[in-house]
Amino acid sequence: MFLLYNGQLIPEDQLRLPLTNRAFQYNDGFFETLILEEGRVRYWPEHQERMAEAATALHLLLPQELLAGQFPAQVALLAQQNRCGALARIKLRVWRAGEGLYTPQTDRVEWMVTAHPATEPSTVPLQAGLCQTVHTVPSPFSQFKGFNSPVYVVASREKASRGLDDLVLLSPEGQLAELTFSNLFWVKDKTLYTPALTSGCLNGVMRRNLLKKAPQHGWQVAEVLRLPSALEEADLVFAGNVTGLRPLASLQEHQLKLDAALFSEVCALL
């Protein structure tokens, strides 16, 4: 397998990073997970938005090659080199260059892209629970994907131990935030709801896209702070990330409404 390291195509086994690497030492960077479909990056403008926001929050200077129009073409060539087929999972990692302790020596970055074959996500409704071991940690950094992700690691471990498909993470105040690998949405009376960013949820690419597209099709949208009981009253509850949308069938063994026609209507917004 090959990867892109600062724009250079190299075999994965030739990658060498120093122990002073700031991603390893301080989690001083961020990452983006992208889906490449038939040679095109899904939701590339939304990914660019989030990359710019992450760079601003971390005071990083993104190189022009990550923002230029030819970057998706570079990614497509990498996926082709790795024989990923029509669907590929792309991971872009960006971290601060240089050494130093907590005080950086520079705001320049280094970056790496990997590409692996992907499969179409399952459409089977999710059996979910409420996370009991951890909660979100709202901060200026919680809206993008950082290298330091113990909340999601611990929550995913709990999910596996409980034999569930996913868990709903709550804010420190006990309000709905997100799932372990997706944003959370629900529909009630033709209004699309999703937790507000102050809950500590990720400002996901699919979240951005739905909040833009829904009003264009006559939907009302609302970013809110709500208790878990709001999901029991919803007409539809679903998860969404860059791979797509997936309905929730249950939460804490409580059966949720699952309107197939309504879910198809939501999917048609994309």
PDB file of C-alpha atoms in Angstrom:
ATOM      1  CA  MET A   1       0.000   0.000   0.000  1.00  0.00           C
ATOM      2  CA  PHE A   2       1.072   3.583  -0.690  1.00  0.00           C
ATOM      3  CA  LEU A   3       0.413   6.872   1.082  1.00  0.00           C
ATOM      4  CA  LEU A   4       0.908  10.573   0.495  1.00  0.00           C
ATOM      5  CA  TYR A   5       3.357  12.218   2.886  1.00  0.00           C
ATOM      6  CA  ASN A   6       3.619  15.993   2.408  1.00  0.00           C
ATOM      7  CA  GLY A   7       2.504  15.446  -1.174  1.00  0.00           C
ATOM      8  CA  GLN A   8       4.990  12.674  -1.974  1.00  0.00           C
ATOM      9  CA  LEU A   9       3.787   9.191  -2.889  1.00  0.00           C
ATOM     10  CA  ILE A  10       5.711   6.589  -0.849  1.00  0.00           C
ATOM     11  CA  PRO A  11       5.187   2.949   0.236  1.00  0.00           C
ATOM     12  CA  GLU A  12       3.636   2.709   3.698  1.00  0.00           C
ATOM     13  CA  ASP A  13       6.590   0.708   5.064  1.00  0.00           C
ATOM     14  CA  GLN A  14       8.975   3.534   4.173  1.00  0.00           C
ATOM     15  CA  LEU A  15       7.274   6.118   6.384  1.00  0.00           C
ATOM     16  CA  ARG A  16       9.586   7.327   9.148  1.00  0.00           C
ATOM     17  CA  LEU A  17       8.476   9.840  11.776  1.00  0.00           C
ATOM     18  CA  PRO A  18      10.749  11.163  14.548  1.00  0.00           C
ATOM     19  CA  LEU A  19       9.945  10.709  18.233  1.00  0.00           C
ATOM     20  CA  THR A  20       9.654  14.500  18.419  1.00  0.00           C
ATOM     21  CA  ASN A  21       6.619  14.376  16.108  1.00  0.00           C
ATOM     22  CA  ARG A  22       4.064  16.718  17.679  1.00  0.00           C
ATOM     23  CA  ALA A  23       1.091  14.556  16.736  1.00  0.00           C
ATOM     24  CA  PHE A  24       2.636  11.762  18.817  1.00  0.00           C
ATOM     25  CA  GLN A  25       3.882  13.993  21.630  1.00  0.00           C
ATOM     26  CA  TYR A  26       0.996  16.448  22.055  1.00  0.00           C
ATOM     27  CA  ASN A  27      -1.867  15.457  19.720  1.00  0.00           C
ATOM     28  CA  ASP A  28      -1.096  18.788  18.070  1.00  0.00           C
ATOM     29  CA  GLY A  29      -3.206  18.420  14.943  1.00  0.00           C
ATOM     30  CA  PHE A  30      -6.429  17.078  13.476  1.00  0.00           C
ATOM     31  CA  PHE A  31      -7.716  14.559  10.968  1.00  0.00           C
ATOM     32  CA  GLU A  32     -10.447  14.230   8.367  1.00  0.00           C
ATOM     33  CA  THR A  33     -12.127  11.034   7.186  1.00  0.00           C
ATOM     34  CA  LEU A  34     -13.274  11.286   3.591  1.00  0.00           C
ATOM     35  CA  ILE A  35     -15.164   8.981   1.250  1.00  0.00           C
ATOM     36  CA  LEU A  36     -13.980   8.754  -2.342  1.00  0.00           C
ATOM     37  CA  GLU A  37     -16.700   7.483  -4.655  1.00  0.00           C
ATOM     38  CA  GLU A  38     -16.027   6.889  -8.345  1.00  0.00           C
ATOM     39  CA  GLY A  39     -13.020   9.197  -8.153  1.00  0.00           C
ATOM     40  CA  ARG A  40     -14.832  12.071  -6.418  1.00  0.00           C
ATOM     41  CA  VAL A  41     -14.556  13.158  -2.772  1.00  0.00           C
ATOM     42  CA  ARG A  42     -17.987  13.352  -1.182  1.00  0.00           C
ATOM     43  CA  TYR A  43     -18.827  16.731   0.360  1.00  0.00           C
ATOM     44  CA  TRP A  44     -15.406  18.200  -0.358  1.00  0.00           C
ATOM     45  CA  PRO A  45     -16.527  21.832   0.278  1.00  0.00           C
ATOM     46  CA  GLU A  46     -17.774  20.856   3.747  1.00  0.00           C
ATOM     47  CA  HIS A  47     -14.497  19.082   4.481  1.00  0.00           C
ATOM     48  CA  GLN A  48     -12.622  22.227   3.451  1.00  0.00           C
ATOM     49  CA  GLU A  49     -14.778  24.301   5.815  1.00  0.00           C
ATOM     50  CA  ARG A  50     -14.003  22.055   8.764  1.00  0.00           C
ATOM     51  CA  MET A  51     -10.291  21.890   7.927  1.00  0.00           C
ATOM     52  CA  ALA A  52     -10.136  25.682   7.885  1.00  0.00           C
ATOM     53  CA  GLU A  53     -11.955  25.879  11.234  1.00  0.00           C
ATOM     54  CA  ALA A  54      -9.645  23.298  12.808  1.00  0.00           C
ATOM     55  CA  ALA A  55      -6.570  25.119  11.517  1.00  0.00           C
ATOM     56  CA  THR A  56      -7.858  28.411  12.922  1.00  0.00           C
ATOM     57  CA  ALA A  57      -8.582  26.870  16.349  1.00  0.00           C
ATOM     58  CA  LEU A  58      -5.109  25.283  16.497  1.00  0.00           C
ATOM     59  CA  HIS A  59      -3.292  28.248  14.891  1.00  0.00           C
ATOM     60  CA  LEU A  60      -2.009  26.130  12.010  1.00  0.00           C
ATOM     61  CA  LEU A  61      -1.078  27.354   8.541  1.00  0.00           C
ATOM     62  CA  LEU A  62      -2.585  24.970   6.006  1.00  0.00           C
ATOM     63  CA  PRO A  63      -0.470  24.575   2.856  1.00  0.00           C
ATOM     64  CA  GLN A  64      -2.077  25.591  -0.404  1.00  0.00           C
ATOM     65  CA  GLU A  65      -1.945  22.046  -1.764  1.00  0.00           C
ATOM     66  CA  LEU A  66      -4.518  20.940   0.833  1.00  0.00           C
ATOM     67  CA  LEU A  67      -6.920  23.687  -0.184  1.00  0.00           C
ATOM     68  CA  ALA A  68      -6.365  23.685  -3.943  1.00  0.00           C
ATOM     69  CA  GLY A  69      -8.690  22.082  -6.436  1.00  0.00           C
ATOM     70  CA  GLN A  70      -6.185  19.416  -7.416  1.00  0.00           C
ATOM     71  CA  PHE A  71      -6.100  17.774  -3.970  1.00  0.00           C
ATOM     72  CA  PRO A  72      -9.120  15.486  -4.647  1.00  0.00           C
ATOM     73  CA  ALA A  73      -7.396  14.389  -7.859  1.00  0.00           C
ATOM     74  CA  GLN A  74      -4.280  13.488  -5.840  1.00  0.00           C
ATOM     75  CA  VAL A  75      -6.432  11.461  -3.485  1.00  0.00           C
ATOM     76  CA  ALA A  76      -8.077   9.676  -6.397  1.00  0.00           C
ATOM     77  CA  LEU A  77      -4.671   8.741  -7.815  1.00  0.00           C
ATOM     78  CA  LEU A  78      -3.603   7.359  -4.435  1.00  0.00           C
ATOM     79  CA  ALA A  79      -6.768   5.258  -4.212  1.00  0.00           C
ATOM     80  CA  GLN A  80      -6.157   3.983  -7.724  1.00  0.00           C
ATOM     81  CA  GLN A  81      -2.570   3.090  -6.817  1.00  0.00           C
ATOM     82  CA  ASN A  82      -3.874   1.124  -3.817  1.00  0.00           C
ATOM     83  CA  ARG A  83      -6.508  -0.618  -5.960  1.00  0.00           C
ATOM     84  CA  CYS A  84      -9.352   0.607  -3.810  1.00  0.00           C
ATOM     85  CA  GLY A  85     -12.016   0.212  -6.479  1.00  0.00           C
ATOM     86  CA  ALA A  86     -15.078   2.431  -6.762  1.00  0.00           C
ATOM     87  CA  LEU A  87     -15.320   3.224  -3.043  1.00  0.00           C
ATOM     88  CA  ALA A  88     -12.395   4.220  -0.796  1.00  0.00           C
ATOM     89  CA  ARG A  89     -11.979   5.415   2.777  1.00  0.00           C
ATOM     90  CA  ILE A  90      -9.503   8.275   2.899  1.00  0.00           C
ATOM     91  CA  LYS A  91      -7.875   9.575   6.058  1.00  0.00           C
ATOM     92  CA  LEU A  92      -6.082  12.915   6.039  1.00  0.00           C
ATOM     93  CA  ARG A  93      -3.895  13.665   9.072  1.00  0.00           C
ATOM     94  CA  VAL A  94      -2.510  17.146   9.648  1.00  0.00           C
ATOM     95  CA  TRP A  95      -0.118  18.057  12.458  1.00  0.00           C
ATOM     96  CA  ARG A  96       2.161  20.909  13.465  1.00  0.00           C
ATOM     97  CA  ALA A  97       5.705  20.668  12.149  1.00  0.00           C
ATOM     98  CA  GLY A  98       8.812  21.217  14.263  1.00  0.00           C
ATOM     99  CA  GLU A  99       9.779  20.053  17.723  1.00  0.00           C
ATOM    100  CA  GLY A 100       9.650  21.925  21.033  1.00  0.00           C
ATOM    101  CA  LEU A 101       7.658  21.429  24.201  1.00  0.00           C
ATOM    102  CA  TYR A 102       4.193  22.899  24.661  1.00  0.00           C
ATOM    103  CA  THR A 103       5.273  26.143  22.995  1.00  0.00           C
ATOM    104  CA  PRO A 104       5.429  25.503  19.236  1.00  0.00           C
ATOM    105  CA  GLN A 105       8.393  26.447  17.100  1.00  0.00           C
ATOM    106  CA  THR A 106       6.244  27.041  14.039  1.00  0.00           C
ATOM    107  CA  ASP A 107       2.675  27.104  12.766  1.00  0.00           C
ATOM    108  CA  ARG A 108       3.585  25.224   9.586  1.00  0.00           C
ATOM    109  CA  VAL A 109       2.205  21.709   9.196  1.00  0.00           C
ATOM    110  CA  GLU A 110       3.055  18.283   7.884  1.00  0.00           C
ATOM    111  CA  TRP A 111       0.384  16.001   6.491  1.00  0.00           C
ATOM    112  CA  MET A 112      -0.331  12.456   5.407  1.00  0.00           C
ATOM    113  CA  VAL A 113      -3.100  10.748   3.440  1.00  0.00           C
ATOM    114  CA  THR A 114      -3.953   7.038   3.461  1.00  0.00           C
ATOM    115  CA  ALA A 115      -6.455   5.240   1.231  1.00  0.00           C
ATOM    116  CA  HIS A 116      -8.085   1.845   1.768  1.00  0.00           C
ATOM    117  CA  PRO A 117     -10.987   0.030   0.104  1.00  0.00           C
ATOM    118  CA  ALA A 118     -14.390   0.707   1.644  1.00  0.00           C
ATOM    119  CA  THR A 119     -17.739  -1.054   1.533  1.00  0.00           C
ATOM    120  CA  GLU A 120     -21.219   0.391   1.402  1.00  0.00           C
ATOM    121  CA  PRO A 121     -22.464   1.056   4.964  1.00  0.00           C
ATOM    122  CA  SER A 122     -25.199  -1.075   6.467  1.00  0.00           C
ATOM    123  CA  THR A 123     -28.760   0.237   6.323  1.00  0.00           C
ATOM    124  CA  VAL A 124     -30.033  -2.035   9.112  1.00  0.00           C
ATOM    125  CA  PRO A 125     -31.564   0.156  11.864  1.00  0.00           C
ATOM    126  CA  LEU A 126     -29.344   0.666  14.902  1.00  0.00           C
ATOM    127  CA  GLN A 127     -29.979  -0.724  18.359  1.00  0.00           C
ATOM    128  CA  ALA A 128     -28.556   1.973  20.633  1.00  0.00           C
ATOM    129  CA  GLY A 129     -28.158   2.821  24.296  1.00  0.00           C
ATOM    130  CA  LEU A 130     -27.157   5.806  26.393  1.00  0.00           C
ATOM    131  CA  CYS A 131     -23.460   5.983  27.199  1.00  0.00           C
ATOM    132  CA  GLN A 132     -22.874   5.498  30.924  1.00  0.00           C
ATOM    133  CA  THR A 133     -19.100   5.743  31.285  1.00  0.00           C
ATOM    134  CA  VAL A 134     -18.183   9.074  29.665  1.00  0.00           C
ATOM    135  CA  HIS A 135     -19.742  12.257  28.324  1.00  0.00           C
ATOM    136  CA  THR A 136     -18.714  14.810  25.735  1.00  0.00           C
ATOM    137  CA  VAL A 137     -16.197  17.511  26.625  1.00  0.00           C
ATOM    138  CA  PRO A 138     -17.387  20.790  25.051  1.00  0.00           C
ATOM    139  CA  SER A 139     -14.499  23.044  24.084  1.00  0.00           C
ATOM    140  CA  PRO A 140     -13.214  25.125  21.148  1.00  0.00           C
ATOM    141  CA  PHE A 141     -11.724  21.855  19.838  1.00  0.00           C
ATOM    142  CA  SER A 142     -14.692  19.488  20.156  1.00  0.00           C
ATOM    143  CA  GLN A 143     -16.233  20.525  16.831  1.00  0.00           C
ATOM    144  CA  PHE A 144     -13.519  18.904  14.696  1.00  0.00           C
ATOM    145  CA  LYS A 145     -11.707  15.555  14.730  1.00  0.00           C
ATOM    146  CA  GLY A 146      -8.666  15.751  16.955  1.00  0.00           C
ATOM    147  CA  PHE A 147      -6.018  13.089  17.470  1.00  0.00           C
ATOM    148  CA  ASN A 148      -6.886  12.961  21.169  1.00  0.00           C
ATOM    149  CA  SER A 149     -10.136  10.944  21.205  1.00  0.00           C
ATOM    150  CA  PRO A 150     -10.386   9.032  24.508  1.00  0.00           C
ATOM    151  CA  VAL A 151     -14.091   9.853  24.878  1.00  0.00           C
ATOM    152  CA  TYR A 152     -14.939   7.970  21.678  1.00  0.00           C
ATOM    153  CA  VAL A 153     -12.539   5.133  22.483  1.00  0.00           C
ATOM    154  CA  VAL A 154     -14.017   4.539  25.940  1.00  0.00           C
ATOM    155  CA  ALA A 155     -17.590   4.910  24.642  1.00  0.00           C
ATOM    156  CA  SER A 156     -16.908   2.445  21.821  1.00  0.00           C
ATOM    157  CA  ARG A 157     -15.474  -0.020  24.320  1.00  0.00           C
ATOM    158  CA  GLU A 158     -18.665   0.255  26.374  1.00  0.00           C
ATOM    159  CA  LYS A 159     -20.740  -0.189  23.206  1.00  0.00           C
ATOM    160  CA  ALA A 160     -18.950  -3.445  22.407  1.00  0.00           C
ATOM    161  CA  SER A 161     -19.260  -4.748  25.966  1.00  0.00           C
ATOM    162  CA  ARG A 162     -23.013  -4.104  25.954  1.00  0.00           C
ATOM    163  CA  GLY A 163     -23.507  -5.731  22.542  1.00  0.00           C
ATOM    164  CA  LEU A 164     -25.068  -2.632  20.991  1.00  0.00           C
ATOM    165  CA  ASP A 165     -24.653  -1.091  17.564  1.00  0.00           C
ATOM    166  CA  ASP A 166     -23.960   2.372  18.988  1.00  0.00           C
ATOM    167  CA  LEU A 167     -24.300   4.629  22.029  1.00  0.00           C
ATOM    168  CA  VAL A 168     -25.719   8.115  22.376  1.00  0.00           C
ATOM    169  CA  LEU A 169     -23.260  10.377  24.162  1.00  0.00           C
ATOM    170  CA  LEU A 170     -24.647  13.058  26.456  1.00  0.00           C
ATOM    171  CA  SER A 171     -23.223  16.426  27.420  1.00  0.00           C
ATOM    172  CA  PRO A 172     -21.974  17.070  30.982  1.00  0.00           C
ATOM    173  CA  GLU A 173     -25.488  18.405  31.706  1.00  0.00           C
ATOM    174  CA  GLY A 174     -27.116  15.195  30.459  1.00  0.00           C
ATOM    175  CA  GLN A 175     -28.366  16.580  27.160  1.00  0.00           C
ATOM    176  CA  LEU A 176     -28.211  14.812  23.799  1.00  0.00           C
ATOM    177  CA  ALA A 177     -24.921  15.298  21.954  1.00  0.00           C
ATOM    178  CA  GLU A 178     -23.971  12.629  19.370  1.00  0.00           C
ATOM    179  CA  LEU A 179     -23.208   8.957  18.761  1.00  0.00           C
ATOM    180  CA  THR A 180     -19.776   7.345  18.926  1.00  0.00           C
ATOM    181  CA  PHE A 181     -19.134   7.732  15.200  1.00  0.00           C
ATOM    182  CA  SER A 182     -22.014   9.857  13.873  1.00  0.00           C
ATOM    183  CA  ASN A 183     -24.014  12.969  14.483  1.00  0.00           C
ATOM    184  CA  LEU A 184     -27.510  12.539  15.887  1.00  0.00           C
ATOM    185  CA  PHE A 185     -30.728  13.772  14.224  1.00  0.00           C
ATOM    186  CA  TRP A 186     -34.446  13.417  14.788  1.00  0.00           C
ATOM    187  CA  VAL A 187     -37.591  14.580  13.023  1.00  0.00           C
ATOM    188  CA  LYS A 188     -40.786  15.869  14.616  1.00  0.00           C
ATOM    189  CA  ASP A 189     -43.586  17.609  12.711  1.00  0.00           C
ATOM    190  CA  LYS A 190     -41.483  18.301   9.588  1.00  0.00           C
ATOM    191  CA  THR A 191     -38.678  19.858  11.629  1.00  0.00           C
ATOM    192  CA  LEU A 192     -35.179  18.402  11.531  1.00  0.00           C
ATOM    193  CA  TYR A 193     -33.501  18.568  14.926  1.00  0.00           C
ATOM    194  CA  THR A 194     -29.867  18.019  15.876  1.00  0.00           C
ATOM    195  CA  PRO A 195     -27.936  18.792  19.083  1.00  0.00           C
ATOM    196  CA  ALA A 196     -26.374  22.246  19.295  1.00  0.00           C
ATOM    197  CA  LEU A 197     -22.587  22.466  19.082  1.00  0.00           C
ATOM    198  CA  THR A 198     -22.498  23.626  22.710  1.00  0.00           C
ATOM    199  CA  SER A 199     -23.359  20.020  23.630  1.00  0.00           C
ATOM    200  CA  GLY A 200     -19.795  19.111  22.647  1.00  0.00           C
ATOM    201  CA  CYS A 201     -20.767  17.257  19.486  1.00  0.00           C
ATOM    202  CA  LEU A 202     -18.662  17.122  16.358  1.00  0.00           C
ATOM    203  CA  ASN A 203     -19.627  19.579  13.633  1.00  0.00           C
ATOM    204  CA  GLY A 204     -19.739  16.769  11.109  1.00  0.00           C
ATOM    205  CA  VAL A 205     -19.681  16.985   7.346  1.00  0.00           C
ATOM    206  CA  MET A 206     -23.079  15.297   7.023  1.00  0.00           C
ATOM    207  CA  ARG A 207     -24.457  17.586   9.737  1.00  0.00           C
ATOM    208  CA  ARG A 208     -23.318  20.640   7.778  1.00  0.00           C
ATOM    209  CA  ASN A 209     -24.770  19.262   4.584  1.00  0.00           C
ATOM    210  CA  LEU A 210     -28.189  18.434   6.026  1.00  0.00           C
ATOM    211  CA  LEU A 211     -28.509  21.789   7.764  1.00  0.00           C
ATOM    212  CA  LYS A 212     -27.833  23.490   4.421  1.00  0.00           C
ATOM    213  CA  LYS A 213     -30.014  21.255   2.247  1.00  0.00           C
ATOM    214  CA  ALA A 214     -33.113  20.788   4.432  1.00  0.00           C
ATOM    215  CA  PRO A 215     -34.278  24.451   4.338  1.00  0.00           C
ATOM    216  CA  GLN A 216     -33.877  24.430   0.550  1.00  0.00           C
ATOM    217  CA  HIS A 217     -36.557  21.710   0.449  1.00  0.00           C
ATOM    218  CA  GLY A 218     -39.005  23.438   2.789  1.00  0.00           C
ATOM    219  CA  TRP A 219     -37.905  21.830   6.039  1.00  0.00           C
ATOM    220  CA  GLN A 220     -37.452  23.671   9.300  1.00  0.00           C
ATOM    221  CA  VAL A 221     -34.160  22.984  11.089  1.00  0.00           C
ATOM    222  CA  ALA A 222     -33.278  23.482  14.741  1.00  0.00           C
ATOM    223  CA  GLU A 223     -30.023  23.070  16.676  1.00  0.00           C
ATOM    224  CA  VAL A 224     -31.168  22.416  20.215  1.00  0.00           C
ATOM    225  CA  LEU A 225     -30.305  21.207  23.698  1.00  0.00           C
ATOM    226  CA  ARG A 226     -32.676  18.404  24.664  1.00  0.00           C
ATOM    227  CA  LEU A 227     -32.903  15.526  27.117  1.00  0.00           C
ATOM    228  CA  PRO A 228     -32.950  11.923  25.798  1.00  0.00           C
ATOM    229  CA  SER A 229     -36.732  11.771  26.243  1.00  0.00           C
ATOM    230  CA  ALA A 230     -37.031  13.958  23.113  1.00  0.00           C
ATOM    231  CA  LEU A 231     -36.075  10.936  20.999  1.00  0.00           C
ATOM    232  CA  GLU A 232     -38.974   8.874  22.378  1.00  0.00           C
ATOM    233  CA  GLU A 233     -41.396  11.504  21.072  1.00  0.00           C
ATOM    234  CA  ALA A 234     -39.797  11.862  17.616  1.00  0.00           C
ATOM    235  CA  ASP A 235     -41.276  10.597  14.349  1.00  0.00           C
ATOM    236  CA  LEU A 236     -37.823   9.405  13.253  1.00  0.00           C
ATOM    237  CA  VAL A 237     -34.354   9.224  14.827  1.00  0.00           C
ATOM    238  CA  PHE A 238     -31.259   8.653  12.716  1.00  0.00           C
ATOM    239  CA  ALA A 239     -27.480   8.830  12.685  1.00  0.00           C
ATOM    240  CA  GLY A 240     -25.462  10.574   9.994  1.00  0.00           C
ATOM    241  CA  ASN A 241     -21.822  10.826   8.996  1.00  0.00           C
ATOM    242  CA  VAL A 242     -19.846  11.111   5.774  1.00  0.00           C
ATOM    243  CA  THR A 243     -20.724   7.511   4.832  1.00  0.00           C
ATOM    244  CA  GLY A 244     -24.475   8.172   4.919  1.00  0.00           C
ATOM    245  CA  LEU A 245     -27.581   7.998   7.105  1.00  0.00           C
ATOM    246  CA  ARG A 246     -28.877   5.144   9.270  1.00  0.00           C
ATOM    247  CA  PRO A 247     -32.077   5.047  11.366  1.00  0.00           C
ATOM    248  CA  LEU A 248     -32.235   4.128  15.047  1.00  0.00           C
ATOM    249  CA  ALA A 249     -34.689   1.366  15.949  1.00  0.00           C
ATOM    250  CA  SER A 250     -34.319   1.497  19.723  1.00  0.00           C
ATOM    251  CA  LEU A 251     -32.737   3.391  22.588  1.00  0.00           C
ATOM    252  CA  GLN A 252     -32.243   1.746  25.986  1.00  0.00           C
ATOM    253  CA  GLU A 253     -34.554  -1.069  24.819  1.00  0.00           C
ATOM    254  CA  HIS A 254     -37.295   1.510  24.122  1.00  0.00           C
ATOM    255  CA  GLN A 255     -38.609   1.053  20.585  1.00  0.00           C
ATOM    256  CA  LEU A 256     -38.409   4.263  18.562  1.00  0.00           C
ATOM    257  CA  LYS A 257     -40.729   5.246  15.735  1.00  0.00           C
ATOM    258  CA  LEU A 258     -39.272   4.162  12.418  1.00  0.00           C
ATOM    259  CA  ASP A 259     -41.182   5.722   9.516  1.00  0.00           C
ATOM    260  CA  ALA A 260     -39.603   4.251   6.354  1.00  0.00           C
ATOM    261  CA  ALA A 261     -41.294   6.772   4.054  1.00  0.00           C
ATOM    262  CA  LEU A 262     -40.083   9.669   6.195  1.00  0.00           C
ATOM    263  CA  PHE A 263     -36.561   8.273   6.254  1.00  0.00           C
ATOM    264  CA  SER A 264     -36.594   8.027   2.450  1.00  0.00           C
ATOM    265  CA  GLU A 265     -37.728  11.649   2.319  1.00  0.00           C
ATOM    266  CA  VAL A 266     -34.787  12.678   4.530  1.00  0.00           C
ATOM    267  CA  CYS A 267     -32.337  10.718   2.369  1.00  0.00           C
ATOM    268  CA  ALA A 268     -33.695  12.491  -0.693  1.00  0.00           C
ATOM    269  CA  LEU A 269     -32.487  15.813   0.765  1.00  0.00           C
ATOM    270  CA  LEU A 270     -28.864  14.832   0.049  1.00  0.00           C
TER     271      LEU A 270
END
